């Protein structure tokens, strides 16, 4: 099973990425996930369900510890290659 995760962390800072955003991005970029896309207003990644869920657990814990006051995320099941 494959999953796609989309997430943002708050509070936002348009001048400089806050520590919680940097940590969350580093977690996703360092995980063994596919199609990682990071940006100032949202981040996405896809991969094997176990890897995505492990990355989500880690990014939640580390982003909150680094000062995030809110983490918004959505996880979608990717049924097949044509659904990307």
PDB file of N, CA, C and O in Angstrom:
ATOM      1  N   UNK A   1       0.849  -1.179   0.000  1.00  0.00           N
ATOM      2  CA  UNK A   1       0.000   0.000   0.000  1.00  0.00           C
ATOM      3  C   UNK A   1       0.891   1.238   0.000  1.00  0.00           C
ATOM      4  O   UNK A   1       1.892   1.302   0.690  1.00  0.00           O
ATOM      5  N   UNK A   2       0.492   2.219  -0.804  1.00  0.00           N
ATOM      6  CA  UNK A   2       1.224   3.487  -0.882  1.00  0.00           C
ATOM      7  C   UNK A   2       0.362   4.619  -0.337  1.00  0.00           C
ATOM      8  O   UNK A   2      -0.854   4.612  -0.512  1.00  0.00           O
ATOM      9  N   UNK A   3       1.037   5.579   0.303  1.00  0.00           N
ATOM     10  CA  UNK A   3       0.349   6.729   0.869  1.00  0.00           C
ATOM     11  C   UNK A   3       1.005   8.022   0.390  1.00  0.00           C
ATOM     12  O   UNK A   3       2.193   8.044   0.062  1.00  0.00           O
ATOM     13  N   UNK A   4       0.207   9.079   0.393  1.00  0.00           N
ATOM     14  CA  UNK A   4       0.716  10.437   0.151  1.00  0.00           C
ATOM     15  C   UNK A   4       0.388  11.262   1.392  1.00  0.00           C
ATOM     16  O   UNK A   4      -0.736  11.240   1.878  1.00  0.00           O
ATOM     17  N   UNK A   5       1.368  12.004   1.894  1.00  0.00           N
ATOM     18  CA  UNK A   5       1.149  12.898   3.025  1.00  0.00           C
ATOM     19  C   UNK A   5       1.390  14.331   2.570  1.00  0.00           C
ATOM     20  O   UNK A   5       2.319  14.598   1.802  1.00  0.00           O
ATOM     21  N   UNK A   6       0.506  15.212   2.985  1.00  0.00           N
ATOM     22  CA  UNK A   6       0.667  16.651   2.773  1.00  0.00           C
ATOM     23  C   UNK A   6       0.628  17.290   4.154  1.00  0.00           C
ATOM     24  O   UNK A   6      -0.231  16.947   4.962  1.00  0.00           O
ATOM     25  N   UNK A   7       1.546  18.221   4.427  1.00  0.00           N
ATOM     26  CA  UNK A   7       1.554  18.826   5.758  1.00  0.00           C
ATOM     27  C   UNK A   7       2.085  20.250   5.740  1.00  0.00           C
ATOM     28  O   UNK A   7       2.835  20.640   4.853  1.00  0.00           O
ATOM     29  N   UNK A   8       1.670  20.998   6.748  1.00  0.00           N
ATOM     30  CA  UNK A   8       2.203  22.328   7.033  1.00  0.00           C
ATOM     31  C   UNK A   8       2.390  22.436   8.542  1.00  0.00           C
ATOM     32  O   UNK A   8       1.720  21.738   9.308  1.00  0.00           O
ATOM     33  N   UNK A   9       3.302  23.307   8.933  1.00  0.00           N
ATOM     34  CA  UNK A   9       3.511  23.578  10.354  1.00  0.00           C
ATOM     35  C   UNK A   9       3.289  25.066  10.594  1.00  0.00           C
ATOM     36  O   UNK A   9       3.473  25.887   9.698  1.00  0.00           O
ATOM     37  N   UNK A  10       2.882  25.384  11.795  1.00  0.00           N
ATOM     38  CA  UNK A  10       2.642  26.782  12.178  1.00  0.00           C
ATOM     39  C   UNK A  10       3.295  27.046  13.521  1.00  0.00           C
ATOM     40  O   UNK A  10       3.481  26.111  14.288  1.00  0.00           O
ATOM     41  N   UNK A  11       3.615  28.260  13.834  1.00  0.00           N
ATOM     42  CA  UNK A  11       3.285  29.505  13.149  1.00  0.00           C
ATOM     43  C   UNK A  11       4.178  29.717  11.927  1.00  0.00           C
ATOM     44  O   UNK A  11       5.299  29.242  11.856  1.00  0.00           O
ATOM     45  N   UNK A  12       3.623  30.469  10.959  1.00  0.00           N
ATOM     46  CA  UNK A  12       4.342  30.800   9.741  1.00  0.00           C
ATOM     47  C   UNK A  12       5.279  31.970   9.991  1.00  0.00           C
ATOM     48  O   UNK A  12       5.006  32.830  10.812  1.00  0.00           O
ATOM     49  N   UNK A  13       6.345  32.008   9.227  1.00  0.00           N
ATOM     50  CA  UNK A  13       7.239  33.165   9.181  1.00  0.00           C
ATOM     51  C   UNK A  13       7.682  33.290   7.737  1.00  0.00           C
ATOM     52  O   UNK A  13       8.416  32.432   7.239  1.00  0.00           O
ATOM     53  N   UNK A  14       7.206  34.310   7.052  1.00  0.00           N
ATOM     54  CA  UNK A  14       7.500  34.455   5.631  1.00  0.00           C
ATOM     55  C   UNK A  14       8.917  34.945   5.363  1.00  0.00           C
ATOM     56  O   UNK A  14       9.413  34.813   4.248  1.00  0.00           O
ATOM     57  N   UNK A  15       9.578  35.499   6.373  1.00  0.00           N
ATOM     58  CA  UNK A  15      10.941  35.995   6.182  1.00  0.00           C
ATOM     59  C   UNK A  15      11.990  34.903   6.316  1.00  0.00           C
ATOM     60  O   UNK A  15      13.014  34.930   5.639  1.00  0.00           O
ATOM     61  N   UNK A  16      11.744  33.965   7.214  1.00  0.00           N
ATOM     62  CA  UNK A  16      12.726  32.924   7.493  1.00  0.00           C
ATOM     63  C   UNK A  16      12.000  31.683   7.982  1.00  0.00           C
ATOM     64  O   UNK A  16      11.071  31.779   8.782  1.00  0.00           O
ATOM     65  N   UNK A  17      12.422  30.516   7.503  1.00  0.00           N
ATOM     66  CA  UNK A  17      11.786  29.265   7.930  1.00  0.00           C
ATOM     67  C   UNK A  17      12.037  29.053   9.420  1.00  0.00           C
ATOM     68  O   UNK A  17      13.186  29.048   9.864  1.00  0.00           O
ATOM     69  N   UNK A  18      10.954  28.888  10.208  1.00  0.00           N
ATOM     70  CA  UNK A  18      11.134  28.653  11.639  1.00  0.00           C
ATOM     71  C   UNK A  18      11.731  27.268  11.903  1.00  0.00           C
ATOM     72  O   UNK A  18      11.627  26.377  11.058  1.00  0.00           O
ATOM     73  N   UNK A  19      12.330  27.089  13.066  1.00  0.00           N
ATOM     74  CA  UNK A  19      12.968  25.806  13.376  1.00  0.00           C
ATOM     75  C   UNK A  19      12.036  24.596  13.208  1.00  0.00           C
ATOM     76  O   UNK A  19      12.466  23.557  12.711  1.00  0.00           O
ATOM     77  N   UNK A  20      10.772  24.731  13.601  1.00  0.00           N
ATOM     78  CA  UNK A  20       9.857  23.591  13.479  1.00  0.00           C
ATOM     79  C   UNK A  20       9.616  23.204  12.029  1.00  0.00           C
ATOM     80  O   UNK A  20       9.481  22.026  11.707  1.00  0.00           O
ATOM     81  N   UNK A  21       9.603  24.185  11.120  1.00  0.00           N
ATOM     82  CA  UNK A  21       9.425  23.889   9.694  1.00  0.00           C
ATOM     83  C   UNK A  21      10.668  23.209   9.130  1.00  0.00           C
ATOM     84  O   UNK A  21      10.567  22.261   8.350  1.00  0.00           O
ATOM     85  N   UNK A  22      11.826  23.678   9.535  1.00  0.00           N
ATOM     86  CA  UNK A  22      13.077  23.083   9.074  1.00  0.00           C
ATOM     87  C   UNK A  22      13.170  21.632   9.532  1.00  0.00           C
ATOM     88  O   UNK A  22      13.505  20.737   8.751  1.00  0.00           O
ATOM     89  N   UNK A  23      12.851  21.388  10.790  1.00  0.00           N
ATOM     90  CA  UNK A  23      12.910  20.029  11.334  1.00  0.00           C
ATOM     91  C   UNK A  23      11.950  19.103  10.592  1.00  0.00           C
ATOM     92  O   UNK A  23      12.321  17.995  10.205  1.00  0.00           O
ATOM     93  N   UNK A  24      10.726  19.546  10.376  1.00  0.00           N
ATOM     94  CA  UNK A  24       9.737  18.711   9.687  1.00  0.00           C
ATOM     95  C   UNK A  24      10.196  18.373   8.276  1.00  0.00           C
ATOM     96  O   UNK A  24      10.075  17.231   7.828  1.00  0.00           O
ATOM     97  N   UNK A  25      10.728  19.347   7.582  1.00  0.00           N
ATOM     98  CA  UNK A  25      11.220  19.102   6.218  1.00  0.00           C
ATOM     99  C   UNK A  25      12.396  18.151   6.224  1.00  0.00           C
ATOM    100  O   UNK A  25      12.509  17.276   5.359  1.00  0.00           O
ATOM    101  N   UNK A  26      13.294  18.308   7.183  1.00  0.00           N
ATOM    102  CA  UNK A  26      14.454  17.418   7.265  1.00  0.00           C
ATOM    103  C   UNK A  26      14.028  15.979   7.518  1.00  0.00           C
ATOM    104  O   UNK A  26      14.618  15.045   6.970  1.00  0.00           O
ATOM    105  N   UNK A  27      13.006  15.805   8.346  1.00  0.00           N
ATOM    106  CA  UNK A  27      12.508  14.449   8.618  1.00  0.00           C
ATOM    107  C   UNK A  27      12.019  13.807   7.327  1.00  0.00           C
ATOM    108  O   UNK A  27      12.375  12.671   6.998  1.00  0.00           O
ATOM    109  N   UNK A  28      11.203  14.532   6.575  1.00  0.00           N
ATOM    110  CA  UNK A  28      10.631  13.965   5.346  1.00  0.00           C
ATOM    111  C   UNK A  28      11.712  13.756   4.286  1.00  0.00           C
ATOM    112  O   UNK A  28      11.741  12.732   3.614  1.00  0.00           O
ATOM    113  N   UNK A  29      12.615  14.716   4.162  1.00  0.00           N
ATOM    114  CA  UNK A  29      13.673  14.576   3.173  1.00  0.00           C
ATOM    115  C   UNK A  29      14.640  13.453   3.536  1.00  0.00           C
ATOM    116  O   UNK A  29      15.221  12.835   2.649  1.00  0.00           O
ATOM    117  N   UNK A  30      14.806  13.172   4.822  1.00  0.00           N
ATOM    118  CA  UNK A  30      15.714  12.129   5.261  1.00  0.00           C
ATOM    119  C   UNK A  30      15.091  10.746   5.287  1.00  0.00           C
ATOM    120  O   UNK A  30      15.806   9.747   5.384  1.00  0.00           O
ATOM    121  N   UNK A  31      13.780  10.677   5.200  1.00  0.00           N
ATOM    122  CA  UNK A  31      13.092   9.383   5.180  1.00  0.00           C
ATOM    123  C   UNK A  31      13.220   8.788   3.781  1.00  0.00           C
ATOM    124  O   UNK A  31      13.455   9.493   2.809  1.00  0.00           O
ATOM    125  N   UNK A  32      13.049   7.504   3.696  1.00  0.00           N
ATOM    126  CA  UNK A  32      13.142   6.813   2.412  1.00  0.00           C
ATOM    127  C   UNK A  32      11.791   6.890   1.709  1.00  0.00           C
ATOM    128  O   UNK A  32      11.077   5.901   1.594  1.00  0.00           O
ATOM    129  N   UNK A  33      11.425   8.115   1.280  1.00  0.00           N
ATOM    130  CA  UNK A  33      10.141   8.358   0.634  1.00  0.00           C
ATOM    131  C   UNK A  33      10.358   8.797  -0.809  1.00  0.00           C
ATOM    132  O   UNK A  33      11.434   9.260  -1.171  1.00  0.00           O
ATOM    133  N   UNK A  34       9.305   8.680  -1.608  1.00  0.00           N
ATOM    134  CA  UNK A  34       9.350   9.073  -3.017  1.00  0.00           C
ATOM    135  C   UNK A  34       8.696  10.431  -3.188  1.00  0.00           C
ATOM    136  O   UNK A  34       7.879  10.849  -2.393  1.00  0.00           O
ATOM    137  N   UNK A  35       9.018  11.098  -4.267  1.00  0.00           N
ATOM    138  CA  UNK A  35       8.316  12.308  -4.691  1.00  0.00           C
ATOM    139  C   UNK A  35       8.175  13.333  -3.572  1.00  0.00           C
ATOM    140  O   UNK A  35       7.105  13.865  -3.345  1.00  0.00           O
ATOM    141  N   UNK A  36       9.256  13.608  -2.865  1.00  0.00           N
ATOM    142  CA  UNK A  36       9.236  14.607  -1.797  1.00  0.00           C
ATOM    143  C   UNK A  36       9.274  15.999  -2.431  1.00  0.00           C
ATOM    144  O   UNK A  36      10.110  16.289  -3.279  1.00  0.00           O
ATOM    145  N   UNK A  37       8.336  16.844  -2.013  1.00  0.00           N
ATOM    146  CA  UNK A  37       8.268  18.217  -2.503  1.00  0.00           C
ATOM    147  C   UNK A  37       8.060  19.135  -1.301  1.00  0.00           C
ATOM    148  O   UNK A  37       7.053  19.016  -0.604  1.00  0.00           O
ATOM    149  N   UNK A  38       9.023  20.012  -1.046  1.00  0.00           N
ATOM    150  CA  UNK A  38       8.894  20.937   0.077  1.00  0.00           C
ATOM    151  C   UNK A  38       8.758  22.359  -0.446  1.00  0.00           C
ATOM    152  O   UNK A  38       9.327  22.714  -1.472  1.00  0.00           O
ATOM    153  N   UNK A  39       7.968  23.149   0.253  1.00  0.00           N
ATOM    154  CA  UNK A  39       7.756  24.527  -0.150  1.00  0.00           C
ATOM    155  C   UNK A  39       7.369  25.376   1.036  1.00  0.00           C
ATOM    156  O   UNK A  39       7.141  24.864   2.137  1.00  0.00           O
ATOM    157  N   UNK A  40       7.262  26.685   0.834  1.00  0.00           N
ATOM    158  CA  UNK A  40       6.978  27.586   1.952  1.00  0.00           C
ATOM    159  C   UNK A  40       5.555  27.457   2.502  1.00  0.00           C
ATOM    160  O   UNK A  40       5.302  27.822   3.644  1.00  0.00           O
ATOM    161  N   UNK A  41       4.629  26.934   1.706  1.00  0.00           N
ATOM    162  CA  UNK A  41       3.236  26.861   2.156  1.00  0.00           C
ATOM    163  C   UNK A  41       2.710  25.445   2.270  1.00  0.00           C
ATOM    164  O   UNK A  41       1.542  25.238   2.576  1.00  0.00           O
ATOM    165  N   UNK A  42       3.548  24.457   2.039  1.00  0.00           N
ATOM    166  CA  UNK A  42       3.105  23.081   2.160  1.00  0.00           C
ATOM    167  C   UNK A  42       4.158  22.120   1.647  1.00  0.00           C
ATOM    168  O   UNK A  42       5.052  22.501   0.897  1.00  0.00           O
ATOM    169  N   UNK A  43       4.052  20.894   2.091  1.00  0.00           N
ATOM    170  CA  UNK A  43       5.018  19.858   1.764  1.00  0.00           C
ATOM    171  C   UNK A  43       4.260  18.581   1.444  1.00  0.00           C
ATOM    172  O   UNK A  43       3.230  18.297   2.067  1.00  0.00           O
ATOM    173  N   UNK A  44       4.766  17.804   0.501  1.00  0.00           N
ATOM    174  CA  UNK A  44       4.154  16.523   0.180  1.00  0.00           C
ATOM    175  C   UNK A  44       5.240  15.469   0.022  1.00  0.00           C
ATOM    176  O   UNK A  44       6.387  15.782  -0.319  1.00  0.00           O
ATOM    177  N   UNK A  45       4.847  14.238   0.269  1.00  0.00           N
ATOM    178  CA  UNK A  45       5.737  13.109   0.047  1.00  0.00           C
ATOM    179  C   UNK A  45       4.881  11.866  -0.151  1.00  0.00           C
ATOM    180  O   UNK A  45       3.762  11.782   0.354  1.00  0.00           O
ATOM    181  N   UNK A  46       5.412  10.924  -0.889  1.00  0.00           N
ATOM    182  CA  UNK A  46       4.732   9.658  -1.135  1.00  0.00           C
ATOM    183  C   UNK A  46       5.675   8.522  -0.834  1.00  0.00           C
ATOM    184  O   UNK A  46       6.890   8.676  -0.893  1.00  0.00           O
ATOM    185  N   UNK A  47       5.088   7.374  -0.547  1.00  0.00           N
ATOM    186  CA  UNK A  47       5.915   6.198  -0.341  1.00  0.00           C
ATOM    187  C   UNK A  47       5.131   5.052   0.241  1.00  0.00           C
ATOM    188  O   UNK A  47       3.904   5.099   0.391  1.00  0.00           O
ATOM    189  N   UNK A  48       5.865   4.009   0.563  1.00  0.00           N
ATOM    190  CA  UNK A  48       5.313   2.835   1.218  1.00  0.00           C
ATOM    191  C   UNK A  48       4.615   3.252   2.512  1.00  0.00           C
ATOM    192  O   UNK A  48       5.103   4.138   3.224  1.00  0.00           O
ATOM    193  N   UNK A  49       3.489   2.648   2.800  1.00  0.00           N
ATOM    194  CA  UNK A  49       2.672   3.045   3.959  1.00  0.00           C
ATOM    195  C   UNK A  49       3.473   3.050   5.258  1.00  0.00           C
ATOM    196  O   UNK A  49       3.386   4.005   6.035  1.00  0.00           O
ATOM    197  N   UNK A  50       4.247   2.005   5.514  1.00  0.00           N
ATOM    198  CA  UNK A  50       5.008   1.957   6.765  1.00  0.00           C
ATOM    199  C   UNK A  50       6.011   3.095   6.857  1.00  0.00           C
ATOM    200  O   UNK A  50       6.174   3.704   7.920  1.00  0.00           O
ATOM    201  N   UNK A  51       6.660   3.411   5.757  1.00  0.00           N
ATOM    202  CA  UNK A  51       7.647   4.495   5.765  1.00  0.00           C
ATOM    203  C   UNK A  51       6.987   5.847   5.945  1.00  0.00           C
ATOM    204  O   UNK A  51       7.493   6.710   6.666  1.00  0.00           O
ATOM    205  N   UNK A  52       5.856   6.056   5.272  1.00  0.00           N
ATOM    206  CA  UNK A  52       5.140   7.330   5.420  1.00  0.00           C
ATOM    207  C   UNK A  52       4.659   7.502   6.851  1.00  0.00           C
ATOM    208  O   UNK A  52       4.830   8.565   7.460  1.00  0.00           O
ATOM    209  N   UNK A  53       4.053   6.469   7.419  1.00  0.00           N
ATOM    210  CA  UNK A  53       3.527   6.570   8.785  1.00  0.00           C
ATOM    211  C   UNK A  53       4.643   6.765   9.808  1.00  0.00           C
ATOM    212  O   UNK A  53       4.477   7.523  10.773  1.00  0.00           O
ATOM    213  N   UNK A  54       5.774   6.129   9.601  1.00  0.00           N
ATOM    214  CA  UNK A  54       6.923   6.335  10.490  1.00  0.00           C
ATOM    215  C   UNK A  54       7.415   7.774  10.386  1.00  0.00           C
ATOM    216  O   UNK A  54       7.708   8.419  11.400  1.00  0.00           O
ATOM    217  N   UNK A  55       7.496   8.295   9.159  1.00  0.00           N
ATOM    218  CA  UNK A  55       7.930   9.674   8.965  1.00  0.00           C
ATOM    219  C   UNK A  55       6.946  10.655   9.601  1.00  0.00           C
ATOM    220  O   UNK A  55       7.353  11.641  10.212  1.00  0.00           O
ATOM    221  N   UNK A  56       5.642  10.393   9.477  1.00  0.00           N
ATOM    222  CA  UNK A  56       4.626  11.265  10.078  1.00  0.00           C
ATOM    223  C   UNK A  56       4.773  11.287  11.595  1.00  0.00           C
ATOM    224  O   UNK A  56       4.736  12.357  12.213  1.00  0.00           O
ATOM    225  N   UNK A  57       4.965  10.144  12.195  1.00  0.00           N
ATOM    226  CA  UNK A  57       5.158  10.081  13.647  1.00  0.00           C
ATOM    227  C   UNK A  57       6.369  10.910  14.062  1.00  0.00           C
ATOM    228  O   UNK A  57       6.285  11.733  14.978  1.00  0.00           O
ATOM    229  N   UNK A  58       7.461  10.730  13.356  1.00  0.00           N
ATOM    230  CA  UNK A  58       8.687  11.450  13.688  1.00  0.00           C
ATOM    231  C   UNK A  58       8.539  12.945  13.462  1.00  0.00           C
ATOM    232  O   UNK A  58       8.946  13.755  14.305  1.00  0.00           O
ATOM    233  N   UNK A  59       7.927  13.335  12.337  1.00  0.00           N
ATOM    234  CA  UNK A  59       7.813  14.775  12.073  1.00  0.00           C
ATOM    235  C   UNK A  59       6.877  15.451  13.065  1.00  0.00           C
ATOM    236  O   UNK A  59       7.141  16.578  13.474  1.00  0.00           O
ATOM    237  N   UNK A  60       5.814  14.780  13.489  1.00  0.00           N
ATOM    238  CA  UNK A  60       4.936  15.364  14.500  1.00  0.00           C
ATOM    239  C   UNK A  60       5.681  15.595  15.809  1.00  0.00           C
ATOM    240  O   UNK A  60       5.629  16.677  16.390  1.00  0.00           O
ATOM    241  N   UNK A  61       6.364  14.578  16.263  1.00  0.00           N
ATOM    242  CA  UNK A  61       7.096  14.682  17.533  1.00  0.00           C
ATOM    243  C   UNK A  61       8.175  15.758  17.484  1.00  0.00           C
ATOM    244  O   UNK A  61       8.309  16.581  18.395  1.00  0.00           O
ATOM    245  N   UNK A  62       8.956  15.761  16.398  1.00  0.00           N
ATOM    246  CA  UNK A  62      10.083  16.693  16.318  1.00  0.00           C
ATOM    247  C   UNK A  62       9.633  18.119  16.031  1.00  0.00           C
ATOM    248  O   UNK A  62      10.210  19.066  16.559  1.00  0.00           O
ATOM    249  N   UNK A  63       8.610  18.293  15.195  1.00  0.00           N
ATOM    250  CA  UNK A  63       8.128  19.648  14.902  1.00  0.00           C
ATOM    251  C   UNK A  63       7.523  20.286  16.152  1.00  0.00           C
ATOM    252  O   UNK A  63       7.766  21.461  16.437  1.00  0.00           O
ATOM    253  N   UNK A  64       6.746  19.528  16.904  1.00  0.00           N
ATOM    254  CA  UNK A  64       6.166  20.061  18.139  1.00  0.00           C
ATOM    255  C   UNK A  64       7.256  20.387  19.159  1.00  0.00           C
ATOM    256  O   UNK A  64       7.207  21.422  19.824  1.00  0.00           O
ATOM    257  N   UNK A  65       8.254  19.524  19.253  1.00  0.00           N
ATOM    258  CA  UNK A  65       9.357  19.776  20.180  1.00  0.00           C
ATOM    259  C   UNK A  65      10.164  21.008  19.764  1.00  0.00           C
ATOM    260  O   UNK A  65      10.774  21.668  20.609  1.00  0.00           O
ATOM    261  N   UNK A  66      10.154  21.321  18.460  1.00  0.00           N
ATOM    262  CA  UNK A  66      10.917  22.466  17.952  1.00  0.00           C
ATOM    263  C   UNK A  66      10.102  23.756  17.931  1.00  0.00           C
ATOM    264  O   UNK A  66      10.552  24.766  17.402  1.00  0.00           O
ATOM    265  N   UNK A  67       8.876  23.726  18.483  1.00  0.00           N
ATOM    266  CA  UNK A  67       8.119  24.962  18.618  1.00  0.00           C
ATOM    267  C   UNK A  67       6.866  25.101  17.777  1.00  0.00           C
ATOM    268  O   UNK A  67       6.215  26.144  17.815  1.00  0.00           O
ATOM    269  N   UNK A  68       6.509  24.093  17.007  1.00  0.00           N
ATOM    270  CA  UNK A  68       5.266  24.182  16.233  1.00  0.00           C
ATOM    271  C   UNK A  68       4.082  24.253  17.192  1.00  0.00           C
ATOM    272  O   UNK A  68       4.040  23.542  18.203  1.00  0.00           O
ATOM    273  N   UNK A  69       3.133  25.127  16.885  1.00  0.00           N
ATOM    274  CA  UNK A  69       1.912  25.211  17.679  1.00  0.00           C
ATOM    275  C   UNK A  69       0.755  24.488  16.996  1.00  0.00           C
ATOM    276  O   UNK A  69      -0.264  24.238  17.611  1.00  0.00           O
ATOM    277  N   UNK A  70       0.954  24.184  15.712  1.00  0.00           N
ATOM    278  CA  UNK A  70      -0.044  23.423  14.948  1.00  0.00           C
ATOM    279  C   UNK A  70       0.666  22.718  13.799  1.00  0.00           C
ATOM    280  O   UNK A  70       1.529  23.288  13.150  1.00  0.00           O
ATOM    281  N   UNK A  71       0.286  21.470  13.584  1.00  0.00           N
ATOM    282  CA  UNK A  71       0.728  20.726  12.412  1.00  0.00           C
ATOM    283  C   UNK A  71      -0.537  20.223  11.735  1.00  0.00           C
ATOM    284  O   UNK A  71      -1.310  19.477  12.330  1.00  0.00           O
ATOM    285  N   UNK A  72      -0.748  20.666  10.507  1.00  0.00           N
ATOM    286  CA  UNK A  72      -1.906  20.216   9.741  1.00  0.00           C
ATOM    287  C   UNK A  72      -1.414  19.200   8.722  1.00  0.00           C
ATOM    288  O   UNK A  72      -0.438  19.449   8.014  1.00  0.00           O
ATOM    289  N   UNK A  73      -2.088  18.062   8.676  1.00  0.00           N
ATOM    290  CA  UNK A  73      -1.666  17.073   7.697  1.00  0.00           C
ATOM    291  C   UNK A  73      -2.851  16.304   7.148  1.00  0.00           C
ATOM    292  O   UNK A  73      -3.910  16.226   7.762  1.00  0.00           O
ATOM    293  N   UNK A  74      -2.609  15.782   5.979  1.00  0.00           N
ATOM    294  CA  UNK A  74      -3.596  14.950   5.303  1.00  0.00           C
ATOM    295  C   UNK A  74      -2.854  13.757   4.744  1.00  0.00           C
ATOM    296  O   UNK A  74      -1.780  13.901   4.147  1.00  0.00           O
ATOM    297  N   UNK A  75      -3.409  12.576   4.930  1.00  0.00           N
ATOM    298  CA  UNK A  75      -2.816  11.355   4.403  1.00  0.00           C
ATOM    299  C   UNK A  75      -3.829  10.715   3.464  1.00  0.00           C
ATOM    300  O   UNK A  75      -4.984  10.525   3.845  1.00  0.00           O
ATOM    301  N   UNK A  76      -3.377  10.415   2.249  1.00  0.00           N
ATOM    302  CA  UNK A  76      -4.242   9.798   1.247  1.00  0.00           C
ATOM    303  C   UNK A  76      -3.678   8.458   0.808  1.00  0.00           C
ATOM    304  O   UNK A  76      -2.458   8.327   0.641  1.00  0.00           O
ATOM    305  N   UNK A  77      -4.563   7.526   0.590  1.00  0.00           N
ATOM    306  CA  UNK A  77      -4.202   6.241   0.013  1.00  0.00           C
ATOM    307  C   UNK A  77      -4.049   6.427  -1.487  1.00  0.00           C
ATOM    308  O   UNK A  77      -4.914   7.026  -2.135  1.00  0.00           O
ATOM    309  N   UNK A  78      -2.949   5.947  -2.029  1.00  0.00           N
ATOM    310  CA  UNK A  78      -2.731   5.977  -3.471  1.00  0.00           C
ATOM    311  C   UNK A  78      -3.029   4.564  -3.981  1.00  0.00           C
ATOM    312  O   UNK A  78      -2.271   3.641  -3.709  1.00  0.00           O
ATOM    313  N   UNK A  79      -4.124   4.422  -4.705  1.00  0.00           N
ATOM    314  CA  UNK A  79      -4.562   3.096  -5.140  1.00  0.00           C
ATOM    315  C   UNK A  79      -3.689   2.493  -6.223  1.00  0.00           C
ATOM    316  O   UNK A  79      -3.430   1.316  -6.213  1.00  0.00           O
ATOM    317  N   UNK A  80      -3.287   3.309  -7.151  1.00  0.00           N
ATOM    318  CA  UNK A  80      -2.504   2.778  -8.274  1.00  0.00           C
ATOM    319  C   UNK A  80      -1.637   3.847  -8.866  1.00  0.00           C
ATOM    320  O   UNK A  80      -1.726   5.013  -8.530  1.00  0.00           O
ATOM    321  N   UNK A  81      -0.806   3.461  -9.785  1.00  0.00           N
ATOM    322  CA  UNK A  81       0.138   4.391 -10.404  1.00  0.00           C
ATOM    323  C   UNK A  81      -0.558   5.522 -11.130  1.00  0.00           C
ATOM    324  O   UNK A  81      -0.066   6.618 -11.201  1.00  0.00           O
ATOM    325  N   UNK A  82      -1.748   5.289 -11.674  1.00  0.00           N
ATOM    326  CA  UNK A  82      -2.449   6.317 -12.415  1.00  0.00           C
ATOM    327  C   UNK A  82      -3.104   7.362 -11.546  1.00  0.00           C
ATOM    328  O   UNK A  82      -3.604   8.371 -12.027  1.00  0.00           O
ATOM    329  N   UNK A  83      -3.127   7.172 -10.225  1.00  0.00           N
ATOM    330  CA  UNK A  83      -3.809   8.090  -9.315  1.00  0.00           C
ATOM    331  C   UNK A  83      -2.910   9.169  -8.763  1.00  0.00           C
ATOM    332  O   UNK A  83      -3.327   9.927  -7.916  1.00  0.00           O
ATOM    333  N   UNK A  84      -1.668   9.231  -9.165  1.00  0.00           N
ATOM    334  CA  UNK A  84      -0.732  10.202  -8.589  1.00  0.00           C
ATOM    335  C   UNK A  84      -1.085  11.584  -8.940  1.00  0.00           C
ATOM    336  O   UNK A  84      -1.314  12.174  -9.787  1.00  0.00           O
TER     337      UNK A  84
END
